[in-house]
PDB file of C-alpha atoms in Angstrom:
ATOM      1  CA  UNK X   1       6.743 -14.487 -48.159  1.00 85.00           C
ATOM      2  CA  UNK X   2       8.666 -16.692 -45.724  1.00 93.00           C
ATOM      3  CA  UNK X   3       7.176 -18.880 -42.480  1.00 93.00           C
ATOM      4  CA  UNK X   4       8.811 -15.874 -40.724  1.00 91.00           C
ATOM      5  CA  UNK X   5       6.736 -13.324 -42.540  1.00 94.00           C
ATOM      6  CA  UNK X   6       3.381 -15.213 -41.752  1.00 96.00           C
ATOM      7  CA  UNK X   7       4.053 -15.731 -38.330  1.00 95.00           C
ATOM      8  CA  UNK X   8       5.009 -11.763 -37.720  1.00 95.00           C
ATOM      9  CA  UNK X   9       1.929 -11.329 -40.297  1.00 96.00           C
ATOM     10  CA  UNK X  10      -0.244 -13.170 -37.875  1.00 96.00           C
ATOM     11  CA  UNK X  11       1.268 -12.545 -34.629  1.00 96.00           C
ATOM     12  CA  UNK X  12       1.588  -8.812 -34.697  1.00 96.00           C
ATOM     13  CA  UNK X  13      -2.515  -8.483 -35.436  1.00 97.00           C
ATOM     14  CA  UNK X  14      -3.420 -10.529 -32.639  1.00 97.00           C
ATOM     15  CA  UNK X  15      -1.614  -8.984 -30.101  1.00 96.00           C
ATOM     16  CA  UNK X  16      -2.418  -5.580 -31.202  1.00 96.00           C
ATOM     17  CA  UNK X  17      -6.054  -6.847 -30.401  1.00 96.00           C
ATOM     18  CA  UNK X  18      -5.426  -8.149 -27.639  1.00 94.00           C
ATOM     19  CA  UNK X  19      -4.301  -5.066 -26.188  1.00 93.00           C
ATOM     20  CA  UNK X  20      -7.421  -3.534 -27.483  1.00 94.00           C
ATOM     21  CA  UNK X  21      -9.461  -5.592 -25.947  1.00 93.00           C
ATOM     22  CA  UNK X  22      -7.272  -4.586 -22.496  1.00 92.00           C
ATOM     23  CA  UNK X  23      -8.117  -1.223 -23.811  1.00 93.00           C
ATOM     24  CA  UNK X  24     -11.780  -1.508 -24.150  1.00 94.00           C
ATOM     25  CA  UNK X  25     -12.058  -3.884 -20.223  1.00 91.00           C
ATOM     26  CA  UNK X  26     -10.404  -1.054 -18.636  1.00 90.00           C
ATOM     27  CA  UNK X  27     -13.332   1.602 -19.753  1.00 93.00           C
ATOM     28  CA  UNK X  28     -15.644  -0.679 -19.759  1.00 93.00           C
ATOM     29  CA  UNK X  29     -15.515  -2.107 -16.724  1.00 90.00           C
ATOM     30  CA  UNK X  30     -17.390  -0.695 -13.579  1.00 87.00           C
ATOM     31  CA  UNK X  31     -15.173  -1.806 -10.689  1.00 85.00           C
ATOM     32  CA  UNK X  32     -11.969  -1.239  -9.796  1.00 85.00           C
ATOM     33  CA  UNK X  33     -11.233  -5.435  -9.915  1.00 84.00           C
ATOM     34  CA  UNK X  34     -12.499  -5.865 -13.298  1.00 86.00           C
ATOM     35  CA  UNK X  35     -10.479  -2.725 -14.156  1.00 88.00           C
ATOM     36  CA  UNK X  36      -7.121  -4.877 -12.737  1.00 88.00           C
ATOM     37  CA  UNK X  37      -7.821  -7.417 -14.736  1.00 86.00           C
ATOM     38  CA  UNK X  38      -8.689  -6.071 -17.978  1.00 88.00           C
ATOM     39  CA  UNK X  39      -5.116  -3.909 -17.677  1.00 86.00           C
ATOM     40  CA  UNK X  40      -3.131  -7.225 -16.731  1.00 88.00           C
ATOM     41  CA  UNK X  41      -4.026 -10.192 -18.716  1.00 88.00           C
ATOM     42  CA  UNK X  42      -5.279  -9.176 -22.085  1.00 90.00           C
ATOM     43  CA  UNK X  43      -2.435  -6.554 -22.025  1.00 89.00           C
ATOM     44  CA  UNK X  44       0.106  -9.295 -21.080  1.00 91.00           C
ATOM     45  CA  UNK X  45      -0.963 -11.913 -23.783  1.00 94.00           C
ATOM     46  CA  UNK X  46      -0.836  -9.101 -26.107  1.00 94.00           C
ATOM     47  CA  UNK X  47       2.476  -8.367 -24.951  1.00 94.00           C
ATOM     48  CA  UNK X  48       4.029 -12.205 -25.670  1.00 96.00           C
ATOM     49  CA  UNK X  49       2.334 -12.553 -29.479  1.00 96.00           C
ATOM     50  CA  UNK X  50       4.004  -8.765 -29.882  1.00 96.00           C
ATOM     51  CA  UNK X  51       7.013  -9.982 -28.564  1.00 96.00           C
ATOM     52  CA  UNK X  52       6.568 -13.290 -30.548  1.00 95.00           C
ATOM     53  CA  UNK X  53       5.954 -11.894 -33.853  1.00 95.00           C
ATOM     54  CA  UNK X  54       9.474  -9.743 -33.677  1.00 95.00           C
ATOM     55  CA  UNK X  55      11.473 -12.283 -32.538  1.00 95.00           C
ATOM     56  CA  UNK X  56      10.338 -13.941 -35.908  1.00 94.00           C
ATOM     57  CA  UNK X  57      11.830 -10.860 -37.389  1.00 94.00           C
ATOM     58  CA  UNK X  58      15.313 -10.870 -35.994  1.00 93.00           C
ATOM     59  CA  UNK X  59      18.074 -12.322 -37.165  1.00 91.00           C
ATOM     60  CA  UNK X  60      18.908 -15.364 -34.712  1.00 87.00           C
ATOM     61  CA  UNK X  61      17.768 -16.585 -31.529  1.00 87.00           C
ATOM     62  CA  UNK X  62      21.148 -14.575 -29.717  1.00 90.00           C
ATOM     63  CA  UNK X  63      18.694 -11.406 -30.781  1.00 91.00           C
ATOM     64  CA  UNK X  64      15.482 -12.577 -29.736  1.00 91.00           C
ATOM     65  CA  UNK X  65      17.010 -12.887 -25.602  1.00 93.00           C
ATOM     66  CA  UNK X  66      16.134  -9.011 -24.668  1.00 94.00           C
ATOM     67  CA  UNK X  67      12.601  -9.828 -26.099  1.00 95.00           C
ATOM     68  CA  UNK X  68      12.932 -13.288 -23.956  1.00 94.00           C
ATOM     69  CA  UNK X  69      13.945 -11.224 -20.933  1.00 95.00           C
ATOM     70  CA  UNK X  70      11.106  -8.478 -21.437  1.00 95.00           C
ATOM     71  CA  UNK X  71       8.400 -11.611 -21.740  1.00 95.00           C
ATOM     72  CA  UNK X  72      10.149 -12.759 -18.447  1.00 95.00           C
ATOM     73  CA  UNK X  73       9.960  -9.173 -16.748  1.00 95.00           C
ATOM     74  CA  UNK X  74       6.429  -8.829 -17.472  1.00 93.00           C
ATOM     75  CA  UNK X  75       5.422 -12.611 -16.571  1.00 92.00           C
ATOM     76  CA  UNK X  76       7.010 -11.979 -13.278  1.00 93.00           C
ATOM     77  CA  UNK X  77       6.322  -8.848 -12.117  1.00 93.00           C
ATOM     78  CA  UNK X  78       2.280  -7.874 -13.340  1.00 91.00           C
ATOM     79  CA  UNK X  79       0.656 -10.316 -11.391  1.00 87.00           C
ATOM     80  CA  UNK X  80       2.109  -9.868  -8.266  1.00 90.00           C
ATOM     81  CA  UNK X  81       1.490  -5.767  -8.898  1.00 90.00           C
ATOM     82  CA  UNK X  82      -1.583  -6.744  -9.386  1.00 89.00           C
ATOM     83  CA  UNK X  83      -2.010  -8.950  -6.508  1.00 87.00           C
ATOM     84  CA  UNK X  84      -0.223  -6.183  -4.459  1.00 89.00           C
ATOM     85  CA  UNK X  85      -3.040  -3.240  -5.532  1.00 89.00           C
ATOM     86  CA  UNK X  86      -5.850  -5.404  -5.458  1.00 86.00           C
ATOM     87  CA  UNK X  87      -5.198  -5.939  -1.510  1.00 85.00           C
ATOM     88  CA  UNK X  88      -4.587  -2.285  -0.917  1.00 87.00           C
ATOM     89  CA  UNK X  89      -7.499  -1.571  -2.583  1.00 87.00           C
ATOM     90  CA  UNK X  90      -9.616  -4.006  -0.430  1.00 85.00           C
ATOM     91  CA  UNK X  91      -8.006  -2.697   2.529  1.00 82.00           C
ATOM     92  CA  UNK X  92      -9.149   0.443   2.527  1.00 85.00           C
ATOM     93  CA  UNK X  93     -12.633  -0.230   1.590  1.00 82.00           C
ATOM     94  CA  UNK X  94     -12.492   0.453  -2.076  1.00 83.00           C
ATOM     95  CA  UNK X  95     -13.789  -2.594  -3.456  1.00 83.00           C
ATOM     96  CA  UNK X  96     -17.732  -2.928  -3.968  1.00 81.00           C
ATOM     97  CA  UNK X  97     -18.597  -5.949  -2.183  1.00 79.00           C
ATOM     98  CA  UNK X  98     -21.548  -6.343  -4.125  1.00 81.00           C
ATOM     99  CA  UNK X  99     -19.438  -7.641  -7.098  1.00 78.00           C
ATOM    100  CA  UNK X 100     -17.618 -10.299  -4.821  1.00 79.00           C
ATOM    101  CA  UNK X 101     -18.412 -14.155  -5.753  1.00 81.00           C
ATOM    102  CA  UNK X 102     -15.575 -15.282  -2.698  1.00 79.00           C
ATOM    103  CA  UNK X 103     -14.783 -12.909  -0.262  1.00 78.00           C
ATOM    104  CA  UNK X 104     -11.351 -14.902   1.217  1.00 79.00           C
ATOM    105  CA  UNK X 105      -9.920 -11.888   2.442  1.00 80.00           C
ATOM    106  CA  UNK X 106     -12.287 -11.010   4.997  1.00 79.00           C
ATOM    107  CA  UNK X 107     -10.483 -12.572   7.896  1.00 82.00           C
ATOM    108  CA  UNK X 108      -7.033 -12.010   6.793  1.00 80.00           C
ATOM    109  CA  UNK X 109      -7.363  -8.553   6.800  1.00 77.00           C
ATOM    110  CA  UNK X 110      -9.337  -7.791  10.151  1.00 79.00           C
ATOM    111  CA  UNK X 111      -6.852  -9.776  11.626  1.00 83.00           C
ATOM    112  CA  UNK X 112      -4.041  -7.686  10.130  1.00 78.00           C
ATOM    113  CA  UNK X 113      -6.136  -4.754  11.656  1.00 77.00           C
ATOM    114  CA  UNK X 114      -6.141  -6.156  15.374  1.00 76.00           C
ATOM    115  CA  UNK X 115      -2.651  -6.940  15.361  1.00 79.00           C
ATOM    116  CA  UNK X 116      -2.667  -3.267  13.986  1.00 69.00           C
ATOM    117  CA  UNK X 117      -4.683  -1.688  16.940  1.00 62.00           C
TER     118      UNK X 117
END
């Protein structure tokens, strides 16, 4: 076996558990934040050693840019969804307060609903 072959040997495993462990926090989990989170950063680090461990597999680096461009995609885009839905979801009241450490958004969104009214 090559470096290659190791690194896809090792690489592929991990992320697979990594996205089980996603898997399991989005059950698991009681509230809808924990839920968020449990979908978006296990689920993204699984992604990258996925991606990781093929790119080991192709034949150059001119191969590995889709998977490049997919890590990119994925960097960019999950937290802000889940920035995005995690507001929404406060804003409407569907977040148990209870679970809260912070609560920073208090403010900004009764203001948003004056301006609103």
């Amino acid at each position: 076996m090559t470096a290659a072959d190791w690194a896809t040997a090792v690489l592929l495993p991990l992320g697979a558990l990594f996205a089980l462990v996603g898997m399991v926090g989005l059950v698991r989990f009681p509230t809808l934040l924990g839920r968020m989170h449990a979908a978006t950063k296990p689920d993204t680090v699984g992604l990258f050693l996925l991606l990781a461990g093929t790119a080991f597999q192709l034949p150059g680096p001119g191969a590995a840019a889709p998977l490049v461009l997919v890590a990119l995609f994925q960097a960019v885009t999950v937290p802000v969804l889940a920035q995005t839905l995690g507001r929404v979801a406060y804003s409407r009241g569907q977040i148990d307060e209870r679970y809260l450490v912070a609560d920073e958004l208090a403010e900004a969104v009764e203001r948003d609903r004056g301006q609103a009214g």
